[in-house]
Every structure is written in structure tokens, then in C-alpha cells.
Coordinates of C-alpha atoms and ligand atoms in Angstrom, one line a residue:
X1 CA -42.2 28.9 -5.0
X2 CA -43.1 27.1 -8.6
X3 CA -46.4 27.6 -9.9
X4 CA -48.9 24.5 -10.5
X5 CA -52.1 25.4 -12.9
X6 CA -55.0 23.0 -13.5
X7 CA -58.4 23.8 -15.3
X8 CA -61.5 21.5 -15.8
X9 CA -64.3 22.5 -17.9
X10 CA -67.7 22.6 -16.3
X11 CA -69.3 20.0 -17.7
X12 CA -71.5 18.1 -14.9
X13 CA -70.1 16.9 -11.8
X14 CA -66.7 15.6 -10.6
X15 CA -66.9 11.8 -10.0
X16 CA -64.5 9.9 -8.3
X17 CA -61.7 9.7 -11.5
X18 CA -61.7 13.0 -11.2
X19 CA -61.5 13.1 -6.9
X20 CA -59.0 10.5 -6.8
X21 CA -56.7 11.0 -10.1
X22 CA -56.7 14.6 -9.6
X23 CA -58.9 17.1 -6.6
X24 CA -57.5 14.8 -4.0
X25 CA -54.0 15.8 -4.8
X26 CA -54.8 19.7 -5.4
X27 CA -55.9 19.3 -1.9
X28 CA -52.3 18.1 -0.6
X29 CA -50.3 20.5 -3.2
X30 CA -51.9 23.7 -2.2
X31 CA -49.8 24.0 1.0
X32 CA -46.8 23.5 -1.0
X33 CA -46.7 25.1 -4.7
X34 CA -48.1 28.7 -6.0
X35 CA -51.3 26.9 -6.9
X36 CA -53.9 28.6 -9.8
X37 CA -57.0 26.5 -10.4
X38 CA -60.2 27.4 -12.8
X39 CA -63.3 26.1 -14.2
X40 CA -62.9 26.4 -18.1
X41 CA -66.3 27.8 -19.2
X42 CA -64.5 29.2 -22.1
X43 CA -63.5 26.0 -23.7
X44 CA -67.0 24.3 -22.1
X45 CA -68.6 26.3 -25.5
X46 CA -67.2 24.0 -27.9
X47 CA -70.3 21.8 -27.5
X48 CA -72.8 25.3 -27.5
X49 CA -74.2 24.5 -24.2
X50 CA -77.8 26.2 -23.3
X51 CA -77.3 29.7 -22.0
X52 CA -79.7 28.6 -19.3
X53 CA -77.4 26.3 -18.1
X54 CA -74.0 27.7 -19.0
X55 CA -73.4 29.5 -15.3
X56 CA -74.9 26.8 -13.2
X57 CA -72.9 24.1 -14.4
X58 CA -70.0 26.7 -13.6
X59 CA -71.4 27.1 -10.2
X60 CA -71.7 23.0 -9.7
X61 CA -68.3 23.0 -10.8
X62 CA -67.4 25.5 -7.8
X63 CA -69.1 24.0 -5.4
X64 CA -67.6 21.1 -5.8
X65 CA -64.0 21.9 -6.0
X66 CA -64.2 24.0 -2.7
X67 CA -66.3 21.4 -0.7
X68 CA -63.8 18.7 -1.8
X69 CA -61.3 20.7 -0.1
X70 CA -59.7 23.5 -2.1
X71 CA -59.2 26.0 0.5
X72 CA -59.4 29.5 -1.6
X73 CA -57.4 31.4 0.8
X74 CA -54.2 29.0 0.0
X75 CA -54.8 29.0 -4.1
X76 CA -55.5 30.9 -6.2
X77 CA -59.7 29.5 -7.1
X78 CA -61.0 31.4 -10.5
X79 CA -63.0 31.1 -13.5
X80 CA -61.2 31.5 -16.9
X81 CA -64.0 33.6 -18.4
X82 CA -63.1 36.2 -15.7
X83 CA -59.8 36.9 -17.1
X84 CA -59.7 38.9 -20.5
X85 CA -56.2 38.7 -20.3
X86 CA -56.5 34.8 -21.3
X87 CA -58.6 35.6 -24.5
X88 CA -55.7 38.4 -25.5
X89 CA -53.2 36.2 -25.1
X90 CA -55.1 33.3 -27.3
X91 CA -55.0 35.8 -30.1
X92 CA -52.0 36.6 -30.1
X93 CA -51.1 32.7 -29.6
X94 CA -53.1 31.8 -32.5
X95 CA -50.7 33.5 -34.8
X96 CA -48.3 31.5 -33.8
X97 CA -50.6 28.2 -34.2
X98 CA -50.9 26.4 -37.7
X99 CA -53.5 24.8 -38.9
X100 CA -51.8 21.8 -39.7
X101 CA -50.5 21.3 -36.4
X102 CA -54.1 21.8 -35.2
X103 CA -55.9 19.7 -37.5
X104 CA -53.4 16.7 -36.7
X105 CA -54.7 17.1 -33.2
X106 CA -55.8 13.5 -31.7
X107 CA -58.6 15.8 -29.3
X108 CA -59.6 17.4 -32.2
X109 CA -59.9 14.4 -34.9
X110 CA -61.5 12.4 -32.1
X111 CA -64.5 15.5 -31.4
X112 CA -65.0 15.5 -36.0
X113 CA -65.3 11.6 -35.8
X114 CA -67.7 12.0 -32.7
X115 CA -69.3 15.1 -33.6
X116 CA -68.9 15.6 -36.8
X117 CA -71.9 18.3 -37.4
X118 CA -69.9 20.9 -35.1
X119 CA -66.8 21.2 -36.0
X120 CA -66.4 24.9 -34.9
X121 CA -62.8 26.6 -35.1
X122 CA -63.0 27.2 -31.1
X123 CA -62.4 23.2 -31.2
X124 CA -59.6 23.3 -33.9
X125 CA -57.9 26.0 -31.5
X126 CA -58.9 24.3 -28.1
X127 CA -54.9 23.6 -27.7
X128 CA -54.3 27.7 -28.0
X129 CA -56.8 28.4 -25.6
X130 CA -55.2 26.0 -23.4
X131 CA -52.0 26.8 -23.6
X132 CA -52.8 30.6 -23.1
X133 CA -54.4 29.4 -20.0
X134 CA -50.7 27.7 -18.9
X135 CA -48.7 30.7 -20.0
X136 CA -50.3 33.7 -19.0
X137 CA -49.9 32.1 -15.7
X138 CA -46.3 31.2 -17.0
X139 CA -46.8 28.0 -14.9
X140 CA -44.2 25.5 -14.0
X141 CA -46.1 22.5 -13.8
X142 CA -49.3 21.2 -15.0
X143 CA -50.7 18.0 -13.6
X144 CA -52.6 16.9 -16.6
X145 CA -53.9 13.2 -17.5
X146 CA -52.8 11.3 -20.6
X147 CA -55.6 12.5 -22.9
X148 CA -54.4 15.7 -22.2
X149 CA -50.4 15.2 -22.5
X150 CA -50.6 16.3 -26.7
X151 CA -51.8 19.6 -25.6
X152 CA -49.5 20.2 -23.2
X153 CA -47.0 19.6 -25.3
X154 CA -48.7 22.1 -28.0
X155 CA -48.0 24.4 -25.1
X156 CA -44.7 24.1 -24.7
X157 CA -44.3 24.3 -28.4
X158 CA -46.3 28.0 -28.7
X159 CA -43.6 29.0 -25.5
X160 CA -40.6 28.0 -27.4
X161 CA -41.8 29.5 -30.9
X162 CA -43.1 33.0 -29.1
X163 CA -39.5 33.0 -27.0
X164 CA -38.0 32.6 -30.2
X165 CA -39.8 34.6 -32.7
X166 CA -39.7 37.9 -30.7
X167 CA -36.3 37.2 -29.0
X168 CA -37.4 37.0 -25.5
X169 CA -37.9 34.4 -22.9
X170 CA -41.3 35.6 -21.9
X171 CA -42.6 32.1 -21.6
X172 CA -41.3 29.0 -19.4
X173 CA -41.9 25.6 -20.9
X174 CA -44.7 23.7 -18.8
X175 CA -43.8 20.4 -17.6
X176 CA -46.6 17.5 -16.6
X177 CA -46.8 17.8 -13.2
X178 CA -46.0 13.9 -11.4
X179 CA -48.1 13.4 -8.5
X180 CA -45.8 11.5 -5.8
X181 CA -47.9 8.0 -5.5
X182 CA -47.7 8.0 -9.7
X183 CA -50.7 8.9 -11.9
X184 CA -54.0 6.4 -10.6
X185 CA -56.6 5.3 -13.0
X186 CA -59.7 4.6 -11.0
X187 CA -61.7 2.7 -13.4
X188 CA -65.6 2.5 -14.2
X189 CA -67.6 -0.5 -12.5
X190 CA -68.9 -1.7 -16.3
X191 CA -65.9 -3.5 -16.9
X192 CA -65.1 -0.6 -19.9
X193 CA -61.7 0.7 -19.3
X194 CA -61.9 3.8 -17.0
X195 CA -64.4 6.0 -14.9
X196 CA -65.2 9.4 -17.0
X197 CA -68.2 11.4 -18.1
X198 CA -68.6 10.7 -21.4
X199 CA -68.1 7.0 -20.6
X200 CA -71.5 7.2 -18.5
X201 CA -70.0 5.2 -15.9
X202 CA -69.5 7.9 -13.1
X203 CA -70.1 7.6 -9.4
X204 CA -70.2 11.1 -8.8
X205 CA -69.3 13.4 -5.6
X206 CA -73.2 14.5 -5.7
X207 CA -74.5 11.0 -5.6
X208 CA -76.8 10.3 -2.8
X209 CA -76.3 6.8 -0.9
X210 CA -79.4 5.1 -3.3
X211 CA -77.8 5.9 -5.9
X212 CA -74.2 5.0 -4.7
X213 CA -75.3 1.5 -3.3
X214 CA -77.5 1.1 -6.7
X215 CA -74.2 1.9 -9.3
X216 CA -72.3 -0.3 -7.2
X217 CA -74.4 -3.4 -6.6
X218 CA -74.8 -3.3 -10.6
X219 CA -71.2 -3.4 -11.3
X220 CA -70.2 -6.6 -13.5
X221 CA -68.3 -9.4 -12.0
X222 CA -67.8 -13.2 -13.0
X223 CA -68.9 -16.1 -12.1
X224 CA -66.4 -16.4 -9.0
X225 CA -62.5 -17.8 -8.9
X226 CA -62.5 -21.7 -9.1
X227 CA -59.0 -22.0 -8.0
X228 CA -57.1 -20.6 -4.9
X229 CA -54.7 -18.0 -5.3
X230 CA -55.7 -17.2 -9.0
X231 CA -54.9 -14.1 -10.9
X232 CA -57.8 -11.7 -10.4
X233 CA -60.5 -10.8 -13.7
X234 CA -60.0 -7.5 -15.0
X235 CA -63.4 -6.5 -14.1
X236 CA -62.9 -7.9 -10.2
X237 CA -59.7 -6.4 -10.5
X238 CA -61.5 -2.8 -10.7
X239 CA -63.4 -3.8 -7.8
X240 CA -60.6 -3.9 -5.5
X241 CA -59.0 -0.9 -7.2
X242 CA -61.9 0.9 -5.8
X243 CA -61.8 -0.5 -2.3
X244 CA -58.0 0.4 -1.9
X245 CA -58.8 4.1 -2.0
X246 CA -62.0 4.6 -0.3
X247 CA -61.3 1.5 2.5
X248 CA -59.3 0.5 5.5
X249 CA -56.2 -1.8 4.6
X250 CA -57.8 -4.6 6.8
X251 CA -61.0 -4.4 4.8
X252 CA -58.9 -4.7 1.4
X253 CA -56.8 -7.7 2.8
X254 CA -60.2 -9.8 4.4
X255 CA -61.5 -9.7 0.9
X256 CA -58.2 -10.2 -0.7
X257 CA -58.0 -13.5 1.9
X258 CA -61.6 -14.2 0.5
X259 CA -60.8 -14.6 -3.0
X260 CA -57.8 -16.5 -2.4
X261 CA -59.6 -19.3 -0.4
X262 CA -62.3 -18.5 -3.2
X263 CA -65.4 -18.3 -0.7
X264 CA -65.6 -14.4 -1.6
X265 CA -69.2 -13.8 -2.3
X266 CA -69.6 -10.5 -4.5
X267 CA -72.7 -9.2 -2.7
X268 CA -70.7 -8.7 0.4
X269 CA -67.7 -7.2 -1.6
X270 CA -70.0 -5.1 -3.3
X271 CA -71.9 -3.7 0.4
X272 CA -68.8 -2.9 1.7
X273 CA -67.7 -0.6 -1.1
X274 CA -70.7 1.2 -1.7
X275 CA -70.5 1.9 2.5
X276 CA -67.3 2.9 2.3
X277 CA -67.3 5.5 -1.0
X278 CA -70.7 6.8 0.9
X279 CA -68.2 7.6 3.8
X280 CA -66.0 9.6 1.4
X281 CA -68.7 11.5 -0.6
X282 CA -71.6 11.7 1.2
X283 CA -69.8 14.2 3.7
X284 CA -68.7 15.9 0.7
X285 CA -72.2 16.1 -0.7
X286 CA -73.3 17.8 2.1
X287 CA -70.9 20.5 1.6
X288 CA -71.5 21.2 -1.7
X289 CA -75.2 21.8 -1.2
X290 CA -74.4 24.3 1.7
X291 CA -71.7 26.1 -0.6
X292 CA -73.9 25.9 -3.5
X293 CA -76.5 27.7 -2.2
X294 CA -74.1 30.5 -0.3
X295 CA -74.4 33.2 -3.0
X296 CA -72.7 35.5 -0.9
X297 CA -69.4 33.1 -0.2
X298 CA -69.1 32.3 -4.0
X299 CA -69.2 35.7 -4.8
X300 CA -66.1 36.8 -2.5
X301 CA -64.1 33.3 -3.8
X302 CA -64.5 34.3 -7.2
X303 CA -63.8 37.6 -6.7
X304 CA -60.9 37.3 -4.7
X305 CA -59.4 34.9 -7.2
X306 CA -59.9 36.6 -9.9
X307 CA -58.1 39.8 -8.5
X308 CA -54.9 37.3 -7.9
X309 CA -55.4 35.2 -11.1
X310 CA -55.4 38.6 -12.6
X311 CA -52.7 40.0 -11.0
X312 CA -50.3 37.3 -12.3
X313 CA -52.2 37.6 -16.6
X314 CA -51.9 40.9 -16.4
X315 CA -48.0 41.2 -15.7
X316 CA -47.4 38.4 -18.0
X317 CA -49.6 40.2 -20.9
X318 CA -47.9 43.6 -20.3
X319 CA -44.8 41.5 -21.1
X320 CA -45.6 39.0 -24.1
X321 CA -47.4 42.8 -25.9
X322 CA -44.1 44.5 -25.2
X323 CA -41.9 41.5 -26.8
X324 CA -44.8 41.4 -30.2
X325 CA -44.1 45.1 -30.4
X326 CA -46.9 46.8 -29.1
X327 CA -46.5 50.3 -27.1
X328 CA -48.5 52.9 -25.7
X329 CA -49.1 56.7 -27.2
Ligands
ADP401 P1 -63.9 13.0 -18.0 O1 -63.0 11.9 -18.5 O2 -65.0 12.5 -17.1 O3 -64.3 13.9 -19.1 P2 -62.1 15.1 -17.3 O4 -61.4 14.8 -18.6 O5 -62.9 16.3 -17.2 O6 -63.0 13.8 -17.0 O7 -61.1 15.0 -16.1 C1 -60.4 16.0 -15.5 C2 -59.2 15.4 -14.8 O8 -59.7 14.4 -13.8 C3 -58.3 14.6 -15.7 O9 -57.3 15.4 -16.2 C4 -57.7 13.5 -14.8 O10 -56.6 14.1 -14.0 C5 -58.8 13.3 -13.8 N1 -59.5 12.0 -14.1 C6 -60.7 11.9 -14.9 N2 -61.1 10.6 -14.9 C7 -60.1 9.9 -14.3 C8 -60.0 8.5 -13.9 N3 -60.9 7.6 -14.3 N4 -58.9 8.1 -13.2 C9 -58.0 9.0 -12.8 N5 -58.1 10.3 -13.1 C10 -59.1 10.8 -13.8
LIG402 N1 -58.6 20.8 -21.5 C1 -58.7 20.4 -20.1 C2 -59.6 19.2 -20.0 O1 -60.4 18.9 -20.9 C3 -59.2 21.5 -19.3 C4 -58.3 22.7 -19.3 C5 -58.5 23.9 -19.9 C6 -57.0 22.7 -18.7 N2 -57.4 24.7 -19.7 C7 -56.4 24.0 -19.0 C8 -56.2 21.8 -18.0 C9 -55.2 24.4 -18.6 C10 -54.9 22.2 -17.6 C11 -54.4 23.5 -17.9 O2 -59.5 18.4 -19.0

């Protein structure tokens, strides 16, 4: 069976991008690859988050990926700090990494612009790190979104130049991982482009209804159409990009009918998606609370997935030392 790997970092919660452009389809693929999936605390440091909050966000994280549906007993459910073998294998990546190739980075000249009072070298390596999270796993396929594409492809470059530079073929090249339906963008409600954390336009798993029917009702839209049949706003547009996942077909197609005679009123449009995400995430929500606060479940999850997620570094270290020369005395 091929391998799939996917990390996120745990930075706040998952909103619905991250549901329906990735979680959703973890969901479906666990029945049918060798599935690893973690919660990157490790690269989550970059920004120097508050050691109060360092393991909770972790734990949100958690909670959230296993109430959305990721059945720990079919995947392989772990967090990357609980697997030394991941930091050896960075070091020894990272003489393979220059910092040319680094610095020319899009990520990384994109966090200096942004945050350019922090520029630590964990960021400059952020690719390394990431790609010893791929190959320690030596995973197949990575489903990864476009802003993440460059470092995949760093990845598969540190494979080819290990494989090459100690002779061995240690390392499979990752390949982005296609999901069936094509990649989705589920875009923000502010009219800017997509839905994403640092975009502050989430609508997140862990939203209560208030809040759900309030980020919705505020979404921009336009005056109305003036002619039948017209090509839709970009900003309506997102709308019904939204109501396609979370509703029934009929409900798309009455509103669909709406705008073309052009009597759709906005408010109605509006009600009817903020109902209808609430019947996605608010049985979610509900889950994650109980699972958040069942100490005793989290512990065996992360244990057991650590003992398989190790299982699988460990053999890949004790090959990629052999190959760089090391040996026992
Ligand atoms: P954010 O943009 O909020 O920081 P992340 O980069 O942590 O989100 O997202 C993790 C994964 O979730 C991405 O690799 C991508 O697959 C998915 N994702 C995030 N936002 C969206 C979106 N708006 N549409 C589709 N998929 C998304
Ligand atoms: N860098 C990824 C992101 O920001 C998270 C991540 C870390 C990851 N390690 C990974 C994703 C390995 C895929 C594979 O979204």
C-alpha cells in the first residue's frame, strides 16, 4: 500500500479551507493508503509562541482532526515533536541544504517582508524540517496546497541529492498527492481571495451558531444582478461556492433559479448558508469539546501513534545513518 503524509502546524483552529480542501479528504483516503498524519509543533516555533500556550494549541489541533473524523485506529495520528528521529534526520538534511537555495525560498522571503524582526534560521530551514518530515516516513504522496508545492519540491530535491551523494536510494521522491474531485479553494466571505488564518476571514470548525450566522450575514455582496442570466460577481460567486459544499443540490439550484430571474434576495441566500454550514460544524463542535476534554483518550491516540510513526523513522533513520557512514562500536 503507498504511503500518504500530511502535517499542519498548530496554530488555532481548522476552518472550513482547511475541512473542505484538505480533512475532508484524509477522512476518505484513510481506508485506502498507509496514511501518517501530525500536528507540526516543531515548525509552529518559528513565530516563538508562549510556552503557556504551546501544548494547548497542539491539543485544539487534536481535537479537531479526530472529531472531524480521523479515525486513529486506520492512520497513523501523531505529533512531530514526539519523534526524535525527525529532528536527526533534519541535521543531517541540512548538510545537504544551501543557503542559497534557502534564502530564495518564496515562504521564507514572504515571513522577512512580513516579519522582518524574526528572522530566525528555524524559518530559513523550515523546507528541511519539512522534508525530513516527508522522508523519514519515505512517503509516496503528499497532498499539499499551492503555497506549499516549492517545499515539496525542496523535498524531492534533498531525496535525489542524499540518494546520490551516498550512493543509495534511501529516499523516494514525494509526489503532490491529487485529490480525485481536483484541488477546491473555498474562499473567504470578504470578497479577499481565499478563506485562511492569517487572512482573518475563517469560519472555523469551533464556531458556535452566533457566530456562524454573524460571519455569514456580514459577508459582502452587491447591489443585486439587473439582468437575467448574467455572469455571477466574484464576491456572489464565493457565496454559492460555499453553498455547493455544505448544501443540498436542490437548495444550490432554487437560488441559482433566483439569480437568474434576478428576484434573489441576499438575506435569504445568506440564512440558508449559515443553516446549512451549522449543520456541518456544529455536530463537529460538539465532538471536539468531548474529545478535548478526554485526557485519558488523547493520551492513548498519541501514544499509539507515536509507537507506529516511530516504528516507520526509526527504520528509515537506521538506514539513511548507515548510507552517511555511521556504525556502531
Ligand atoms: P491557513 O491558510 O489558514 O494558514 P494552512 O496553510 O494551515 O491554512 O492550511 C493547511 C491546509 O489546509 C492547506 O495545505 C490546504 O490543503 C488546506 N486549506 C487551507 N485553506 C484552504 C482554502 N481556503 N481552500 C482550500 N484548502 C485550504
Ligand atoms: N508546512 C506545512 C504548512 O504550513 C505543514 C507541514 C509541516 C507539512 N510538515 C509537513 C505538510 C509535511 C505536509 C508534509 O501547511
Amino acid at each position: 500500500m503507498e504511503t500518504v503524509l500530511s502535517g499542519i502546524r498548530s496554530t488555532g483552529h481548522l476552518h472550513l479551507g482547511n475541512y473542505f480542501g484538505a480533512l475532508r479528504n484524509f477522512v476518505k483516503m484513510q481506508n485506502d493508503y498507509n496514511c501518517f498524519f501530525f500536528i507540526a509543533d516543531l515548525h509552529s516555533l518559528t513565530t516563538h509562541p508562549h510556552p503557556d500556550d504551546f501544548h494547548a494549541s497542539v491539543k485544539i489541533i487534536l481535537s479537531e482532526y479526530l472529531a472531524a473524523g480521523l479515525d486513529p485506529d486506520k492512520c497513523a495520528l501523531f505529533i512531530q515533536s514526539d519523534i526524535p528521529e525527525v529532528s536527526e534526520l533534519y541535521v543531517l538534511l541540512n548538510m545537504l541544504a544551501y543557503k542559497g537555495e534557502m534564502e530564495r525560498t518564496a515562504s521564507f522571503k514572504d515571513k522577512v517582508r512580513l516579519n522582518p524582526e524574526n528572522v530566525n534560521t528555524g524559518l530559513l530551514t523550515y523546507p528541511v524540517l519539512m522534508a525530513a518530515d516527508i522522508l523519514v516516513h519515505r512517503a509516496n504522496y503528499v497532498p499539499v496546497g499551492k503555497d506549499q508545492e516549492q517545499h515539496l519540491e525542496i523535498t524531492r530535491v534533498l531525496a535525489r541529492r542524499f540518494n546520490s551523494m551516498y550512493g543509495c536510494d534511501v529516499f523516494p521522491e514525494p509526489q503532490s498527492f491529487k485529490f480525485g474531485s481536483g484541488p477546491i479553494k473555498v474562499p473567504g466571505l470578504d470578497g479577499n481571495g481565499k478563506m485562511g488564518k492569517s487572512e482573518g476571514n475563517g469560519i472555523y470548525l469551533y464556531d458556535d451558531e452566533q457566530t456562524i450566522t454573524k460571519k455569514v450575514m456580514r459577508a459582502v455582496t452587491d447591489s443585486g444582478p439587473t439582468e437575467p442570466n448574467s455572469e455571477k460577481p466574484v464576491v456572489i460567486e464565493n457565496l454559492f461556492t460555499l453553498l455547493k459544499l455544505v448544501s443540498e443540490p436542490s437548495t444550490v439550484e432554487y437560488f441559482n433559479e433566483k439569480w437568474n430571474d434576478c428576484s434573489i434576495r441576499y438575506g435569504d441566500l445568506k440564512k440558508q448558508l449559515a443553516a446549512d454550514i451549522c449543520k456541518v460544524t456544529l455536530p463537529i463542535r460538539e465532538k471536539i469539546d468531548a474529545i478535548y476534554n478526554d485526557d485519558a483518550y488523547l493520551h492513548r491516540v498519541t501514544s499509539e501513534g507515536r509507537d507506529k510513526a516511530r516504528a516507520s523513522a526509526s527504520a528509515t533513520l537506521a538506514l539513511a545513518k548507515k548510507a552517511v557512514g555511521f556504525r556502531t562500536f
